[in-house]
């Protein structure tokens, strides 16, 4: 029903009945042509198809995210392993330096003690 037809029908109803009846009758008639109205079955079919597309899209994105996160974890593990090895190497070098310092200090103190002992013996 066109808008012009709706207007004429409303005017006719207002002439032959009161305005409340005309308003009620017009509210019962669809505002658009019946062929343009969406049926429940059509809506269910369209929504079902769209939800299926959405579910596939979400599944694909989830798989892509999992792949990306697995690659990132592998890269992080490799980076951390390299950092641990670098730290171990630095720790070994520091331990060797401290050991050499300790040995040097021990030798120096031994020399001081021996010198002091011979000095005491030489004086006596």
PDB file of N, CA and C in Angstrom, residues 1-39:
ATOM      1  N   UNK A   1       0.855  -1.168   0.000  1.00  0.00           N
ATOM      2  CA  UNK A   1       0.000   0.000   0.000  1.00  0.00           C
ATOM      3  C   UNK A   1       0.903   1.233   0.000  1.00  0.00           C
ATOM      4  N   UNK A   2       0.625   2.131  -0.895  1.00  0.00           N
ATOM      5  CA  UNK A   2       1.452   3.334  -0.988  1.00  0.00           C
ATOM      6  C   UNK A   2       1.082   4.298   0.136  1.00  0.00           C
ATOM      7  N   UNK A   3       1.935   5.283   0.319  1.00  0.00           N
ATOM      8  CA  UNK A   3       1.689   6.284   1.362  1.00  0.00           C
ATOM      9  C   UNK A   3       0.439   7.098   1.034  1.00  0.00           C
ATOM     10  N   UNK A   4       0.222   7.342  -0.237  1.00  0.00           N
ATOM     11  CA  UNK A   4      -0.970   8.075  -0.679  1.00  0.00           C
ATOM     12  C   UNK A   4      -2.233   7.282  -0.352  1.00  0.00           C
ATOM     13  N   UNK A   5      -2.204   5.965  -0.610  1.00  0.00           N
ATOM     14  CA  UNK A   5      -3.352   5.109  -0.288  1.00  0.00           C
ATOM     15  C   UNK A   5      -3.593   5.084   1.217  1.00  0.00           C
ATOM     16  N   UNK A   6      -2.535   5.034   1.998  1.00  0.00           N
ATOM     17  CA  UNK A   6      -2.676   5.024   3.457  1.00  0.00           C
ATOM     18  C   UNK A   6      -3.327   6.323   3.935  1.00  0.00           C
ATOM     19  N   UNK A   7      -2.905   7.430   3.356  1.00  0.00           N
ATOM     20  CA  UNK A   7      -3.473   8.727   3.752  1.00  0.00           C
ATOM     21  C   UNK A   7      -4.961   8.808   3.415  1.00  0.00           C
ATOM     22  N   UNK A   8      -5.326   8.322   2.224  1.00  0.00           N
ATOM     23  CA  UNK A   8      -6.748   8.357   1.829  1.00  0.00           C
ATOM     24  C   UNK A   8      -7.582   7.442   2.720  1.00  0.00           C
ATOM     25  N   UNK A   9      -7.036   6.241   3.043  1.00  0.00           N
ATOM     26  CA  UNK A   9      -7.757   5.315   3.911  1.00  0.00           C
ATOM     27  C   UNK A   9      -7.944   5.913   5.297  1.00  0.00           C
ATOM     28  N   UNK A  10      -6.909   6.566   5.804  1.00  0.00           N
ATOM     29  CA  UNK A  10      -7.005   7.191   7.123  1.00  0.00           C
ATOM     30  C   UNK A  10      -8.077   8.284   7.115  1.00  0.00           C
ATOM     31  N   UNK A  11      -8.079   9.089   6.073  1.00  0.00           N
ATOM     32  CA  UNK A  11      -9.084  10.156   5.971  1.00  0.00           C
ATOM     33  C   UNK A  11     -10.495   9.554   5.897  1.00  0.00           C
ATOM     34  N   UNK A  12     -10.687   8.501   5.129  1.00  0.00           N
ATOM     35  CA  UNK A  12     -11.995   7.863   4.996  1.00  0.00           C
ATOM     36  C   UNK A  12     -12.455   7.289   6.338  1.00  0.00           C
ATOM     37  N   UNK A  13     -11.500   6.619   7.079  1.00  0.00           N
ATOM     38  CA  UNK A  13     -11.843   6.064   8.386  1.00  0.00           C
ATOM     39  C   UNK A  13     -12.220   7.166   9.372  1.00  0.00           C
ATOM     40  N   UNK A  14     -11.514   8.293   9.294  1.00  0.00           N
ATOM     41  CA  UNK A  14     -11.842   9.410  10.191  1.00  0.00           C
ATOM     42  C   UNK A  14     -13.243   9.951   9.891  1.00  0.00           C
ATOM     43  N   UNK A  15     -13.671   9.938   8.613  1.00  0.00           N
ATOM     44  CA  UNK A  15     -14.999  10.426   8.237  1.00  0.00           C
ATOM     45  C   UNK A  15     -16.095   9.466   8.701  1.00  0.00           C
ATOM     46  N   UNK A  16     -15.830   8.168   8.576  1.00  0.00           N
ATOM     47  CA  UNK A  16     -16.864   7.179   8.851  1.00  0.00           C
ATOM     48  C   UNK A  16     -16.803   6.590  10.261  1.00  0.00           C
ATOM     49  N   UNK A  17     -15.734   6.836  10.975  1.00  0.00           N
ATOM     50  CA  UNK A  17     -15.614   6.381  12.362  1.00  0.00           C
ATOM     51  C   UNK A  17     -14.858   7.478  13.104  1.00  0.00           C
ATOM     52  N   UNK A  18     -14.645   7.291  14.359  1.00  0.00           N
ATOM     53  CA  UNK A  18     -13.911   8.339  15.065  1.00  0.00           C
ATOM     54  C   UNK A  18     -12.397   8.177  14.840  1.00  0.00           C
ATOM     55  N   UNK A  19     -11.658   9.158  15.307  1.00  0.00           N
ATOM     56  CA  UNK A  19     -10.217   9.194  15.044  1.00  0.00           C
ATOM     57  C   UNK A  19      -9.486   8.067  15.760  1.00  0.00           C
ATOM     58  N   UNK A  20      -9.954   7.666  16.930  1.00  0.00           N
ATOM     59  CA  UNK A  20      -9.286   6.569  17.647  1.00  0.00           C
ATOM     60  C   UNK A  20      -9.391   5.256  16.864  1.00  0.00           C
ATOM     61  N   UNK A  21     -10.518   5.016  16.276  1.00  0.00           N
ATOM     62  CA  UNK A  21     -10.684   3.801  15.467  1.00  0.00           C
ATOM     63  C   UNK A  21      -9.784   3.871  14.244  1.00  0.00           C
ATOM     64  N   UNK A  22      -9.704   5.041  13.620  1.00  0.00           N
ATOM     65  CA  UNK A  22      -8.841   5.221  12.443  1.00  0.00           C
ATOM     66  C   UNK A  22      -7.380   4.971  12.820  1.00  0.00           C
ATOM     67  N   UNK A  23      -6.937   5.503  13.964  1.00  0.00           N
ATOM     68  CA  UNK A  23      -5.556   5.300  14.434  1.00  0.00           C
ATOM     69  C   UNK A  23      -5.296   3.816  14.669  1.00  0.00           C
ATOM     70  N   UNK A  24      -6.266   3.147  15.308  1.00  0.00           N
ATOM     71  CA  UNK A  24      -6.092   1.726  15.592  1.00  0.00           C
ATOM     72  C   UNK A  24      -6.011   0.917  14.296  1.00  0.00           C
ATOM     73  N   UNK A  25      -6.881   1.183  13.369  1.00  0.00           N
ATOM     74  CA  UNK A  25      -6.891   0.454  12.091  1.00  0.00           C
ATOM     75  C   UNK A  25      -5.591   0.677  11.325  1.00  0.00           C
ATOM     76  N   UNK A  26      -5.095   1.891  11.333  1.00  0.00           N
ATOM     77  CA  UNK A  26      -3.860   2.184  10.606  1.00  0.00           C
ATOM     78  C   UNK A  26      -2.656   1.505  11.277  1.00  0.00           C
ATOM     79  N   UNK A  27      -2.710   1.380  12.599  1.00  0.00           N
ATOM     80  CA  UNK A  27      -1.601   0.714  13.294  1.00  0.00           C
ATOM     81  C   UNK A  27      -1.588  -0.785  13.007  1.00  0.00           C
ATOM     82  N   UNK A  28      -2.730  -1.340  12.628  1.00  0.00           N
ATOM     83  CA  UNK A  28      -2.795  -2.767  12.302  1.00  0.00           C
ATOM     84  C   UNK A  28      -2.285  -3.061  10.891  1.00  0.00           C
ATOM     85  N   UNK A  29      -2.232  -2.059  10.048  1.00  0.00           N
ATOM     86  CA  UNK A  29      -1.765  -2.246   8.672  1.00  0.00           C
ATOM     87  C   UNK A  29      -0.254  -2.031   8.603  1.00  0.00           C
ATOM     88  N   UNK A  30       0.456  -2.854   7.854  1.00  0.00           N
ATOM     89  CA  UNK A  30       1.907  -2.657   7.736  1.00  0.00           C
ATOM     90  C   UNK A  30       2.209  -1.349   7.014  1.00  0.00           C
ATOM     91  N   UNK A  31       3.273  -0.697   7.467  1.00  0.00           N
ATOM     92  CA  UNK A  31       3.642   0.592   6.869  1.00  0.00           C
ATOM     93  C   UNK A  31       4.348   0.397   5.539  1.00  0.00           C
ATOM     94  N   UNK A  32       4.890  -0.773   5.295  1.00  0.00           N
ATOM     95  CA  UNK A  32       5.602  -1.065   4.054  1.00  0.00           C
ATOM     96  C   UNK A  32       4.846  -2.151   3.302  1.00  0.00           C
ATOM     97  N   UNK A  33       5.148  -2.332   2.024  1.00  0.00           N
ATOM     98  CA  UNK A  33       4.504  -3.420   1.281  1.00  0.00           C
ATOM     99  C   UNK A  33       4.836  -4.763   1.934  1.00  0.00           C
ATOM    100  N   UNK A  34       3.882  -5.671   1.891  1.00  0.00           N
ATOM    101  CA  UNK A  34       4.047  -6.969   2.538  1.00  0.00           C
ATOM    102  C   UNK A  34       5.264  -7.703   1.974  1.00  0.00           C
ATOM    103  N   UNK A  35       5.538  -7.528   0.698  1.00  0.00           N
ATOM    104  CA  UNK A  35       6.683  -8.210   0.083  1.00  0.00           C
ATOM    105  C   UNK A  35       8.012  -7.707   0.649  1.00  0.00           C
ATOM    106  N   UNK A  36       8.008  -6.483   1.222  1.00  0.00           N
ATOM    107  CA  UNK A  36       9.235  -5.934   1.798  1.00  0.00           C
ATOM    108  C   UNK A  36       9.446  -6.339   3.257  1.00  0.00           C
ATOM    109  N   UNK A  37       8.430  -6.933   3.869  1.00  0.00           N
ATOM    110  CA  UNK A  37       8.555  -7.319   5.266  1.00  0.00           C
ATOM    111  C   UNK A  37       9.415  -8.577   5.388  1.00  0.00           C
ATOM    112  N   UNK A  38      10.135  -8.666   6.456  1.00  0.00           N
ATOM    113  CA  UNK A  38      11.026  -9.797   6.699  1.00  0.00           C
ATOM    114  C   UNK A  38      10.259 -10.876   7.450  1.00  0.00           C
ATOM    115  N   UNK A  39      10.365 -12.102   6.953  1.00  0.00           N
ATOM    116  CA  UNK A  39       9.726 -13.210   7.656  1.00  0.00           C
ATOM    117  C   UNK A  39      10.689 -13.762   8.693  1.00  0.00           C
TER     118      UNK A  39
END
